[in-house]
Amino acid sequence: MKRIILILTLFLLIINPVFSASTVKKDISVQSVDGFGIKATLEYPKVKGKKDYSTVVLLHSLGYSSQWWETLPKELTNSGYAVLKIDLRGHGKSVYNSRLVRTSWKSMTNSAYAKYPDDVIKVVEFVKAENSKKTFFNNWAIVGADIGASTAILAADKIANKPKTIVLLSPVVKTKGLYVPVKLANLNMDIFSISGTNDVSGAEAEKYLKKFAQSTFATYTSEANSTGMLMLKSDNSLAKIITSWIKEYL
């Protein structure tokens, strides 16, 4: 009986490998088209001989940074994915413009926020170009929270190599001049949108955005009483739920 259990366990490990906590982490620094310094971190499982990684790009909430993703990055790397966490301009370490003047999101105009999609694409293209021995964007997905969700849709519309799926946390129809519906209508990919129990605006945005979706637009109500990426802190199951969705596509 023990031998049968051992064989079954080994079989499951083969078809669904569990990666160790050992990862490779690289700090990334990119200059945007207008000279703004965009910082990011690429982390992926250290697996001998592995050259092709599916990648998940994480775009944070307004007023936060890439350090606020709680357990989601670890959940993703433990599942074999590379994770690219980007500090959107005006946040985290991405706070210096072309004149090295510190710039906060609080003082930015809508014209600066309009550059978010191009900033993300710039980082993605940089990672592709700088890693000749490994590939990270043959298959990829984006997870974005509030303004990060808007940026995810707008970047997916502009980039040539489309992500396989997008996960939205507390989506918004329009914020800081970033208007989503028209660009969403251009995308032919499945989308998973999550809002919290008290996130009335997020739930309303989901209903509206669903009208523009050209493919599956699945929704989920988290037990969290918060919004955006903060839902990951109060709902411990959310990281696994997001990862499970991504596994269907990558």
Short mmCIF file of C-alpha atoms in Angstrom, two decimals:
data_model
loop_
_atom_site.label_atom_id
_atom_site.label_comp_id
_atom_site.label_asym_id
_atom_site.label_seq_id
_atom_site.Cartn_x
_atom_site.Cartn_y
_atom_site.Cartn_z
CA MET A 1 0.00 0.00 0.00
CA LYS A 2 2.82 2.40 0.93
CA ARG A 3 4.52 1.62 -2.38
CA ILE A 4 1.34 2.54 -4.29
CA ILE A 5 1.05 5.83 -2.40
CA LEU A 6 4.71 6.61 -3.13
CA ILE A 7 4.27 5.90 -6.85
CA LEU A 8 1.16 8.11 -6.99
CA THR A 9 2.99 10.91 -5.17
CA LEU A 10 5.93 10.74 -7.58
CA PHE A 11 3.53 10.74 -10.53
CA LEU A 12 1.80 13.87 -9.28
CA LEU A 13 5.13 15.60 -8.77
CA ILE A 14 6.14 14.76 -12.33
CA ILE A 15 2.97 16.11 -13.96
CA ASN A 16 2.69 19.06 -11.59
CA PRO A 17 6.21 19.90 -10.39
CA VAL A 18 6.68 21.78 -7.15
CA PHE A 19 9.45 24.35 -7.40
CA SER A 20 11.69 25.14 -4.49
CA ALA A 21 11.86 28.54 -2.87
CA SER A 22 15.17 29.16 -4.68
CA THR A 23 14.72 31.95 -7.20
CA VAL A 24 16.77 34.31 -9.32
CA LYS A 25 15.99 37.98 -8.76
CA LYS A 26 17.07 40.80 -11.05
CA ASP A 27 16.59 44.53 -10.53
CA ILE A 28 15.63 46.33 -13.73
CA SER A 29 16.06 49.98 -14.61
CA VAL A 30 14.61 51.41 -17.81
CA GLN A 31 14.35 54.92 -19.19
CA SER A 32 10.95 55.76 -20.59
CA VAL A 33 10.50 57.57 -23.89
CA ASP A 34 10.51 60.91 -22.04
CA GLY A 35 13.47 59.97 -19.84
CA PHE A 36 11.61 58.98 -16.67
CA GLY A 37 13.33 56.22 -14.71
CA ILE A 38 11.15 53.12 -14.40
CA LYS A 39 12.21 50.46 -11.90
CA ALA A 40 11.10 46.84 -11.80
CA THR A 41 12.08 43.44 -10.44
CA LEU A 42 12.15 40.18 -12.38
CA GLU A 43 12.08 37.01 -10.30
CA TYR A 44 11.89 33.45 -11.56
CA PRO A 45 12.44 29.91 -10.21
CA LYS A 46 16.00 28.67 -10.37
CA VAL A 47 15.55 25.50 -12.41
CA LYS A 48 18.60 23.91 -14.01
CA GLY A 49 18.38 23.81 -17.79
CA LYS A 50 15.12 25.74 -18.00
CA LYS A 51 15.22 28.40 -20.70
CA ASP A 52 11.58 29.29 -21.35
CA TYR A 53 9.48 30.86 -18.60
CA SER A 54 5.87 31.95 -18.68
CA THR A 55 5.71 35.37 -17.06
CA VAL A 56 3.16 37.27 -15.00
CA VAL A 57 3.44 41.07 -14.95
CA LEU A 58 2.13 42.75 -11.78
CA LEU A 59 0.86 46.36 -11.93
CA HIS A 60 0.02 47.84 -8.54
CA SER A 61 -2.68 50.15 -7.19
CA LEU A 62 -2.57 53.95 -7.20
CA GLY A 63 -0.56 55.26 -4.27
CA TYR A 64 1.20 51.96 -3.55
CA SER A 65 4.14 50.10 -5.11
CA SER A 66 5.31 46.70 -6.28
CA GLN A 67 6.12 45.76 -2.67
CA TRP A 68 2.44 45.46 -1.72
CA TRP A 69 1.56 42.24 -3.53
CA GLU A 70 1.60 40.14 -0.34
CA THR A 71 1.94 36.39 -1.12
CA LEU A 72 1.00 36.54 -4.81
CA PRO A 73 4.57 36.75 -6.23
CA LYS A 74 5.68 33.77 -4.14
CA GLU A 75 2.58 31.79 -5.10
CA LEU A 76 3.37 32.43 -8.75
CA THR A 77 7.10 31.60 -8.58
CA ASN A 78 6.31 28.44 -6.58
CA SER A 79 4.05 27.47 -9.48
CA GLY A 80 6.92 27.89 -11.94
CA TYR A 81 6.19 31.36 -13.28
CA ALA A 82 8.51 34.31 -13.70
CA VAL A 83 7.15 37.45 -12.06
CA LEU A 84 7.82 40.97 -13.30
CA LYS A 85 6.84 43.57 -10.68
CA ILE A 86 6.86 47.12 -12.01
CA ASP A 87 6.82 50.33 -10.01
CA LEU A 88 4.60 52.62 -12.06
CA ARG A 89 6.00 56.13 -12.52
CA GLY A 90 5.54 58.29 -9.45
CA HIS A 91 5.50 55.21 -7.18
CA GLY A 92 8.02 53.12 -5.29
CA LYS A 93 11.46 53.49 -6.84
CA SER A 94 10.15 54.97 -10.11
CA VAL A 95 10.17 58.57 -8.92
CA TYR A 96 12.89 60.41 -10.85
CA ASN A 97 12.25 62.24 -14.11
CA SER A 98 14.78 63.03 -16.85
CA ARG A 99 16.20 65.92 -14.79
CA LEU A 100 16.55 63.66 -11.73
CA VAL A 101 13.82 65.61 -9.97
CA ARG A 102 11.81 63.47 -7.56
CA THR A 103 8.24 63.20 -8.83
CA SER A 104 5.35 61.75 -6.83
CA TRP A 105 2.11 60.39 -8.27
CA LYS A 106 0.33 63.00 -6.14
CA SER A 107 1.67 65.85 -8.26
CA MET A 108 1.39 64.17 -11.66
CA THR A 109 -1.01 65.37 -14.35
CA ASN A 110 -3.16 63.15 -16.56
CA SER A 111 -0.62 63.57 -19.36
CA ALA A 112 1.93 61.76 -17.17
CA TYR A 113 -0.49 58.95 -16.32
CA ALA A 114 -1.19 58.57 -20.03
CA LYS A 115 2.38 57.30 -20.39
CA TYR A 116 1.79 54.30 -18.10
CA PRO A 117 1.01 51.80 -20.90
CA ASP A 118 4.15 52.81 -22.83
CA ASP A 119 6.22 52.54 -19.64
CA VAL A 120 5.04 48.97 -19.12
CA ILE A 121 5.73 48.03 -22.74
CA LYS A 122 9.20 49.57 -22.46
CA VAL A 123 10.02 47.34 -19.46
CA VAL A 124 8.65 44.22 -21.16
CA GLU A 125 10.67 44.88 -24.33
CA PHE A 126 13.78 45.55 -22.23
CA VAL A 127 13.46 42.19 -20.45
CA LYS A 128 13.02 40.43 -23.79
CA ALA A 129 16.09 42.12 -25.29
CA GLU A 130 18.37 41.68 -22.26
CA ASN A 131 17.80 37.95 -21.83
CA SER A 132 19.11 36.22 -24.95
CA LYS A 133 19.64 32.87 -23.20
CA LYS A 134 16.18 32.72 -21.62
CA THR A 135 12.76 33.68 -22.94
CA PHE A 136 10.09 35.20 -20.73
CA PHE A 137 7.36 36.51 -22.97
CA ASN A 138 6.37 33.72 -25.34
CA ASN A 139 3.47 33.21 -22.94
CA TRP A 140 2.52 35.84 -20.42
CA ALA A 141 -0.28 37.41 -18.42
CA ILE A 142 -0.94 40.65 -16.56
CA VAL A 143 -2.42 41.21 -13.11
CA GLY A 144 -3.39 44.82 -12.41
CA ALA A 145 -5.09 46.60 -9.51
CA ASP A 146 -7.28 49.71 -10.03
CA ILE A 147 -5.04 52.07 -12.07
CA GLY A 148 -2.80 49.04 -12.69
CA ALA A 149 -5.86 47.25 -14.09
CA SER A 150 -6.52 50.15 -16.46
CA THR A 151 -2.86 50.18 -17.47
CA ALA A 152 -2.97 46.42 -18.09
CA ILE A 153 -5.79 46.75 -20.60
CA LEU A 154 -4.27 49.76 -22.37
CA ALA A 155 -0.82 48.16 -22.56
CA ALA A 156 -2.31 44.89 -23.85
CA ASP A 157 -4.04 46.84 -26.60
CA LYS A 158 -0.81 48.56 -27.70
CA ILE A 159 1.75 45.76 -27.44
CA ALA A 160 2.23 43.45 -30.44
CA ASN A 161 2.81 40.28 -28.42
CA LYS A 162 -0.51 40.04 -26.58
CA PRO A 163 -0.83 38.52 -23.10
CA LYS A 164 -2.85 35.32 -22.89
CA THR A 165 -5.11 36.65 -20.13
CA ILE A 166 -5.57 39.63 -17.81
CA VAL A 167 -6.62 39.64 -14.15
CA LEU A 168 -8.21 42.83 -12.84
CA LEU A 169 -8.49 43.78 -9.16
CA SER A 170 -11.06 46.51 -8.47
CA PRO A 171 -11.21 47.74 -12.07
CA VAL A 172 -12.25 51.27 -12.97
CA VAL A 173 -13.82 52.61 -16.15
CA LYS A 174 -11.84 55.85 -16.14
CA THR A 175 -9.16 57.15 -13.78
CA LYS A 176 -6.50 59.84 -14.19
CA GLY A 177 -7.57 60.19 -17.81
CA LEU A 178 -7.08 56.48 -18.57
CA TYR A 179 -10.31 55.38 -20.27
CA VAL A 180 -10.64 51.63 -20.63
CA PRO A 181 -13.81 50.50 -22.52
CA VAL A 182 -12.80 51.36 -26.10
CA LYS A 183 -9.43 49.61 -25.79
CA LEU A 184 -11.00 46.64 -24.01
CA ALA A 185 -13.23 46.17 -27.04
CA ASN A 186 -10.10 45.62 -29.15
CA LEU A 187 -8.91 42.66 -27.06
CA ASN A 188 -9.79 39.06 -27.79
CA MET A 189 -8.62 37.40 -24.58
CA ASP A 190 -10.28 36.07 -21.44
CA ILE A 191 -10.39 38.40 -18.47
CA PHE A 192 -10.88 37.63 -14.78
CA SER A 193 -12.10 40.53 -12.64
CA ILE A 194 -12.16 40.56 -8.83
CA SER A 195 -13.86 42.98 -6.47
CA GLY A 196 -14.38 42.94 -2.69
CA THR A 197 -17.65 42.60 -0.80
CA ASN A 198 -17.83 46.35 -0.14
CA ASP A 199 -16.26 47.43 -3.42
CA VAL A 200 -19.37 48.96 -4.97
CA SER A 201 -17.50 51.00 -7.57
CA GLY A 202 -15.42 48.00 -8.62
CA ALA A 203 -18.52 45.83 -9.04
CA GLU A 204 -20.26 48.56 -11.06
CA ALA A 205 -17.20 48.94 -13.26
CA GLU A 206 -17.18 45.18 -13.88
CA LYS A 207 -20.78 45.28 -15.10
CA TYR A 208 -20.03 48.14 -17.45
CA LEU A 209 -16.74 46.76 -18.78
CA LYS A 210 -18.28 43.36 -19.41
CA LYS A 211 -20.38 44.93 -22.17
CA PHE A 212 -17.21 45.72 -24.11
CA ALA A 213 -15.44 42.39 -23.64
CA GLN A 214 -14.96 40.33 -26.81
CA SER A 215 -14.24 37.11 -24.94
CA THR A 216 -14.94 35.67 -21.48
CA PHE A 217 -15.19 38.31 -18.76
CA ALA A 218 -15.42 36.29 -15.55
CA THR A 219 -16.06 37.99 -12.21
CA TYR A 220 -15.43 36.97 -8.62
CA THR A 221 -16.42 38.62 -5.35
CA SER A 222 -13.75 38.28 -2.69
CA GLU A 223 -14.62 38.15 1.00
CA ALA A 224 -12.17 41.01 1.51
CA ASN A 225 -13.68 44.27 2.72
CA SER A 226 -10.91 46.24 1.01
CA THR A 227 -10.14 47.11 -2.60
CA GLY A 228 -7.36 46.69 -5.16
CA MET A 229 -4.22 44.86 -4.15
CA LEU A 230 -5.12 45.30 -0.47
CA MET A 231 -7.65 42.50 -0.96
CA LEU A 232 -4.71 40.09 -1.02
CA LYS A 233 -3.90 41.03 2.57
CA SER A 234 -7.36 40.35 4.00
CA ASP A 235 -8.30 37.39 1.77
CA ASN A 236 -5.62 34.70 2.11
CA SER A 237 -7.19 32.56 -0.61
CA LEU A 238 -6.97 35.21 -3.31
CA ALA A 239 -3.36 34.55 -4.36
CA LYS A 240 -4.20 30.89 -5.03
CA ILE A 241 -7.39 31.82 -6.88
CA ILE A 242 -5.51 34.20 -9.18
CA THR A 243 -2.75 31.64 -9.77
CA SER A 244 -5.32 28.94 -10.58
CA TRP A 245 -6.89 31.19 -13.21
CA ILE A 246 -3.51 31.92 -14.79
CA LYS A 247 -2.67 28.21 -14.90
CA GLU A 248 -5.54 27.75 -17.35
CA TYR A 249 -3.73 29.97 -19.85
CA LEU A 250 0.01 29.66 -19.21
#
